[in-house]
XYZ file of C-alpha atoms in Angstrom:
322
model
C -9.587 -18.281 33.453
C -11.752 -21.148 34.966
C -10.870 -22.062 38.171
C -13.626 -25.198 38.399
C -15.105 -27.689 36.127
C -18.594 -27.791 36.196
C -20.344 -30.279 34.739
C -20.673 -28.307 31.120
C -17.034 -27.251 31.221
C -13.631 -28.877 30.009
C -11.063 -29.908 32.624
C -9.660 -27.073 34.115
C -5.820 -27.319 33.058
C -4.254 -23.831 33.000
C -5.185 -20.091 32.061
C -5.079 -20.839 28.475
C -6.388 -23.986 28.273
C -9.656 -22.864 30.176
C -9.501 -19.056 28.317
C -9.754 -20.278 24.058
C -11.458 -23.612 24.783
C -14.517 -23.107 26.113
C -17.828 -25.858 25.079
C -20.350 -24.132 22.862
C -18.420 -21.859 22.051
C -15.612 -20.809 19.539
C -12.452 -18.670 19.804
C -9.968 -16.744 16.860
C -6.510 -17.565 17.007
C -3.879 -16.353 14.310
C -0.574 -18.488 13.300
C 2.950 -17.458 13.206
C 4.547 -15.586 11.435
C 1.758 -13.019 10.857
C 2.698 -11.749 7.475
C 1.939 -12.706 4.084
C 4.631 -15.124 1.655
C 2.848 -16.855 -1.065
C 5.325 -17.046 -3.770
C 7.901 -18.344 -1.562
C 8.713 -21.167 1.391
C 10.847 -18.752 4.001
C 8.793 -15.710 5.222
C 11.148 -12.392 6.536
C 9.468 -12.295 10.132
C 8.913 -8.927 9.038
C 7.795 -6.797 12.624
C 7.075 -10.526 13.824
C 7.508 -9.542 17.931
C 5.390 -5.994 17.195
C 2.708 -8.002 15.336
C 2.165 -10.646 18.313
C 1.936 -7.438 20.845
C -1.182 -6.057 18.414
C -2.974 -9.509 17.978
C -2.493 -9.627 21.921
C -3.956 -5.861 22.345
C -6.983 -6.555 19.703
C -8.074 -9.621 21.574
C -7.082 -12.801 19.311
C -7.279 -15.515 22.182
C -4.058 -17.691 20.723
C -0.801 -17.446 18.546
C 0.452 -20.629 17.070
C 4.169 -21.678 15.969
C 5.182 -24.175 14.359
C 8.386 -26.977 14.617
C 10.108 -26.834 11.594
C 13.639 -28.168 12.222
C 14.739 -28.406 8.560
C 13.422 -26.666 5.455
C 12.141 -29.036 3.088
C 11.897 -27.858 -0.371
C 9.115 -30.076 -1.358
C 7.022 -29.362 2.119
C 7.154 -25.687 0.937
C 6.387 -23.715 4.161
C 10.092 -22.724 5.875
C 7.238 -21.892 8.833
C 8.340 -18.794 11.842
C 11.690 -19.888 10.945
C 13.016 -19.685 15.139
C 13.030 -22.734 17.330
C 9.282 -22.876 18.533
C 10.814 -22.862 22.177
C 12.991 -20.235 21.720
C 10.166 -18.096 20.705
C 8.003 -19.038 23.310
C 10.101 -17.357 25.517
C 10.311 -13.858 23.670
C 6.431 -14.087 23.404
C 5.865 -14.197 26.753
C 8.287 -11.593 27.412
C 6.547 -9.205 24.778
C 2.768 -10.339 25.443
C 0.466 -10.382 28.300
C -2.663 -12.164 27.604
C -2.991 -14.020 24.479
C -2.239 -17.252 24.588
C 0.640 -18.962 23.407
C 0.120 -22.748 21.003
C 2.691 -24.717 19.281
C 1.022 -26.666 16.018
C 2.597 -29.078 16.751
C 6.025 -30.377 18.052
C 6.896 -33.368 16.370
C 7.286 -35.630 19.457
C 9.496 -38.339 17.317
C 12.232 -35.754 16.257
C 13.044 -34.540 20.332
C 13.757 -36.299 23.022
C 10.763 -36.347 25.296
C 12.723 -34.854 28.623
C 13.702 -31.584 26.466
C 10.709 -30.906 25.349
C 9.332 -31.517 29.050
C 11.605 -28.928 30.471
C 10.990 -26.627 27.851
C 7.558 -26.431 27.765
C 6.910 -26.179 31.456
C 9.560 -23.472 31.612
C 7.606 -21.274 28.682
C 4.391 -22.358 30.373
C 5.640 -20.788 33.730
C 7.230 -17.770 32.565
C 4.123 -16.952 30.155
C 2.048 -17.180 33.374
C 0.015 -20.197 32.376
C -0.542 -19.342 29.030
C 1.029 -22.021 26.936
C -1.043 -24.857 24.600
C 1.124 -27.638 23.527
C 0.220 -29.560 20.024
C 1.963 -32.649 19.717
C 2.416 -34.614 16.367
C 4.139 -38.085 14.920
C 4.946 -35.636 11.736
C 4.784 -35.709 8.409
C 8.335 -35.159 6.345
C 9.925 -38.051 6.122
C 13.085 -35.981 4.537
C 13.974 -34.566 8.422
C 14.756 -38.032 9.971
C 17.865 -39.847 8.584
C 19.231 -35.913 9.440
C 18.406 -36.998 13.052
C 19.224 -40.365 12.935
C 15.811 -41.202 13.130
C 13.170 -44.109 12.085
C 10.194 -42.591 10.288
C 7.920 -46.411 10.173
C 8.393 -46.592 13.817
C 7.537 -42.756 14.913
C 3.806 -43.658 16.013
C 5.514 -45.961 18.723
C 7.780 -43.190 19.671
C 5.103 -40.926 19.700
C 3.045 -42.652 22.710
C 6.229 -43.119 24.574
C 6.828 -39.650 24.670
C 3.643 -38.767 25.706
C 3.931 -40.731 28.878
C 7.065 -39.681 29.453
C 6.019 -35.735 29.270
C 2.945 -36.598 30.930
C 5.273 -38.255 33.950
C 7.805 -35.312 34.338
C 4.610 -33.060 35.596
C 4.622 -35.702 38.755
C 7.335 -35.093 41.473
C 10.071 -37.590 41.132
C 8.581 -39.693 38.643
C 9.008 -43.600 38.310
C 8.372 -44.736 34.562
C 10.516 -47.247 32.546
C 10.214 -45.852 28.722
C 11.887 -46.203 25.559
C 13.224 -42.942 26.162
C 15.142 -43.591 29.549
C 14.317 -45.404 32.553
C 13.075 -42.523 35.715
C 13.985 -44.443 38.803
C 11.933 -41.778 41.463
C 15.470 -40.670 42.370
C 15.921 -37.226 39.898
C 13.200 -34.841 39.389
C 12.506 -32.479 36.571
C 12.134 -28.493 37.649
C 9.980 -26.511 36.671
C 6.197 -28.190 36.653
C 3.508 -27.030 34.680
C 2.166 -23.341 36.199
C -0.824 -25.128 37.071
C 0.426 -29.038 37.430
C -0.025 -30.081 34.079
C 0.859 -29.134 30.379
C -2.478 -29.029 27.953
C -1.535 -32.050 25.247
C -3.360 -31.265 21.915
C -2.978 -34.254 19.904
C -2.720 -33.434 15.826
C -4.452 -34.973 13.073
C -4.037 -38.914 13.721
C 0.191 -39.129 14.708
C -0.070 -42.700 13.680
C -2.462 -43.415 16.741
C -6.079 -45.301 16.782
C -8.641 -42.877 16.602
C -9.568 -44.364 20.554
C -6.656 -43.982 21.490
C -6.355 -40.198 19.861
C -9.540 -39.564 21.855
C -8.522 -41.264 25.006
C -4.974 -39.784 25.706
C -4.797 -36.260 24.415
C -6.374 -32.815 26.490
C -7.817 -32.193 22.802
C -7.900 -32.741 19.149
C -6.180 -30.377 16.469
C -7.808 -31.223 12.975
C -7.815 -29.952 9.366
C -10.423 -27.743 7.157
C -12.973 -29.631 5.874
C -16.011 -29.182 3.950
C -19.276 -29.097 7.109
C -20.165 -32.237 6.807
C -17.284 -34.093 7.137
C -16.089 -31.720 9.543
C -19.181 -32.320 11.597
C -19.003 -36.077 11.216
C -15.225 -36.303 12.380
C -15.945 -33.828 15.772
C -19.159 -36.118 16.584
C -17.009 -39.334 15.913
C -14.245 -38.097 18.507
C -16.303 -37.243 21.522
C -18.473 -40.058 20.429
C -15.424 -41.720 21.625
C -14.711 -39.698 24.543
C -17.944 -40.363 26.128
C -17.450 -44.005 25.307
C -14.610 -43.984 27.589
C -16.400 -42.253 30.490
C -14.551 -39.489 30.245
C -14.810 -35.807 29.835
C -15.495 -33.841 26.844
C -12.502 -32.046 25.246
C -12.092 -29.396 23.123
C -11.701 -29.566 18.922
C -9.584 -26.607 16.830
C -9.072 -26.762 13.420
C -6.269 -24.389 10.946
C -7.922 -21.962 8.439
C -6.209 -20.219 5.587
C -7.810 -17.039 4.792
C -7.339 -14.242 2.544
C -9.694 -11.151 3.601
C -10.969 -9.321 0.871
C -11.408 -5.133 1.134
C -15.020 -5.576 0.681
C -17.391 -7.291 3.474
C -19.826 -9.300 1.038
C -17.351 -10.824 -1.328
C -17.884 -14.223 -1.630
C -16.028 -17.101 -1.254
C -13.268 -18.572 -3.680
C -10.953 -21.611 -2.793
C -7.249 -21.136 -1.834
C -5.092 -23.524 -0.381
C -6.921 -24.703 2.718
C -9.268 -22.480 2.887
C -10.582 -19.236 0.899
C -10.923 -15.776 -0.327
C -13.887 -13.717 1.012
C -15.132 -11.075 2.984
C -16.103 -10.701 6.514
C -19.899 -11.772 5.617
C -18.768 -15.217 4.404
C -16.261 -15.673 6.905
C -18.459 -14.707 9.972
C -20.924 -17.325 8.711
C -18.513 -20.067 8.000
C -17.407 -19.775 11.506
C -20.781 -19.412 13.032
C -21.712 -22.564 11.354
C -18.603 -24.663 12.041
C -18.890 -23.228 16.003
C -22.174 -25.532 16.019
C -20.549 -27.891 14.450
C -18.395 -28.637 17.591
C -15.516 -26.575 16.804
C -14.020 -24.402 19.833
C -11.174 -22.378 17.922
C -10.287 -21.608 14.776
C -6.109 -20.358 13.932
C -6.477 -18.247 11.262
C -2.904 -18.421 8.693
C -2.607 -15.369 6.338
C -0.179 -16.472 4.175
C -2.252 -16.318 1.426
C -3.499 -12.956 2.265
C -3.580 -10.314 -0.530
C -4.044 -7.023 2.129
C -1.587 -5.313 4.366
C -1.389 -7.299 8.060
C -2.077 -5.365 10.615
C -4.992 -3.648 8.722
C -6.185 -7.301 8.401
C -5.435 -7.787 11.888
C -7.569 -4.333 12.752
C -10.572 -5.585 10.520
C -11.005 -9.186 12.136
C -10.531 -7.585 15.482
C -13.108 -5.116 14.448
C -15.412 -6.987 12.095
C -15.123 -10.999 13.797
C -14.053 -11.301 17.172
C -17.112 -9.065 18.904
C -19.535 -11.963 17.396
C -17.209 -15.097 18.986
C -15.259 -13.233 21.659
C -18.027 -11.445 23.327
């Protein structure tokens, strides 16, 4: 963990803020659940909490859950199935180290003080080890089950962001569209270290200033290099524009690992099918694009888990982990 920010270093926030984002470099994450489902939506969390202990033990620096509240047939991807808070709390319990993301909760879908007291509660009982992801979403199918406007989420989105951001001060004064916090009620527990890290995703119906501006970091999408390199420069293009200080990028990667090392690349959803040559290159070169961490999904993946698990650990994370 870094205690101080020195002048080449992201804010200092919490243990695992400061542990997989570090500038100039690049870290391996995996997502949740860690098994492979591609013919159907709903995966069978198959040895799910046994699976997080090994990625913990071989040195992946982050898991990453996702909020899926309903199952939408045509979204396709049921996700780890559990309440993403819920499970935060069993990871912690099970794991020691490794870092523990949500990608992302969809801010417009919760109310803003529940997701405040959750978070800070996983945050503290994983020891500092938690990475919010925070999103407008993206299925417009879950919100008349909720009651909920889908035009009007990117308004609700910001609101909630200020009202998370307020229940990390002690008794807060804010009047939101959430609730009014009149300085008289406080929220227990705070952040391990005084403040939740706020990864932004994708745009959540936000100016790309404002993106920049308001989040502790940017979660994007695969893209080919250039583009990829073009977006990253754009957003702390932005950052510096607003005097502030640089933040960290991530990005999703679906891989399937072949048996053999030099196998090249073919497309699958998202990402591709290779060996570990191709994939230790495409990493190395999207590391200097700007990139600090990279979640790995093997959904897709053709090989048994944990020997996939075994070979990254093995074969990947000495080059970025070292």
């Amino acid at each position: 963990m870094l205690d101080k920010t020195g002048p080449a270093a992201f804010p200092s926030l919490n243990r695992a803020y400061n542990t997989v984002f570090r500038p100039g470099r690049m870290s391996i994450g995996l997502v949740v659940p860690l098994e492979a489902y591609p013919h159907g939506a709903v995966p069978d969390m198959a040895r799910h909490i046994e699976r997080a202990r090994l990625a913990d033990s071989l040195g992946f620096s982050a898991l990453w859950l996702r909020d899926v509240p309903f199952n939408v047939p045509s979204f396709g991807d049921a996700g780890q199935l559990f309440d993403p808070f819920v499970y935060l709390g069993a990871l912690a319990a099970s794991t020691r180290d490794i870092a523990l993301g949500v990608a992302s909760i969809v801010l417009p879908l919760r109310h803003p003080a529940h997701v405040a007291k959750a978070a800070a509660s996983a945050d503290v009982l994983s020891g500092g080890r938690l990475l919010l992801g925070v999103a407008s979403g993206d299925r417009p199918d879950e919100y008349p089950a909720l009651n909920m406007g889908f035009e009007d989420r990117g308004a609700r989105f910001r609101d909630s962001l200020d009202y998370i951001r307020a229940m990390a001060e002690n008794y807060p004064r804010r009047d939101t569209a959430h609730g009014t916090l009149s300085g008289g009620i406080d929220m227990l527990p705070k952040p391990a270290s005084g403040r939740l890290p706020l990864l932004i995703t994708g745009g959540s119906q936000q100016s790309p200033d404002w993106v920049a501006r308001n989040g502790d970091g940017w979660m994007t999408y695969p893209r080919d290099a250039a583009a990829q390199g073009r977006v990253v420069g754009e957003y702390r293009h932005r950052i510096a524009e607003a005097g502030l200080p640089d933040k960290p990028v991530m990005q999703s990667l679906y891989v399937d690992l072949a048996s053999q090392t030099g196998v090249p690349p073919q497309p699958i959803h998202l990402g591709f099918r290779s060996g570990t040559d191709h994939l230790r290159r495409y990493l190395t070169q999207f590391r200097d694009l700007g990139i600090n961490h990279v979640a790995l999904n093997l959904r897709f993946n053709g090989a048994d888990i944990e020997d996939t698990m075994r070979r990254l650990a093995d074969e990947i994370l000495p080059e970025f982990h070292s």
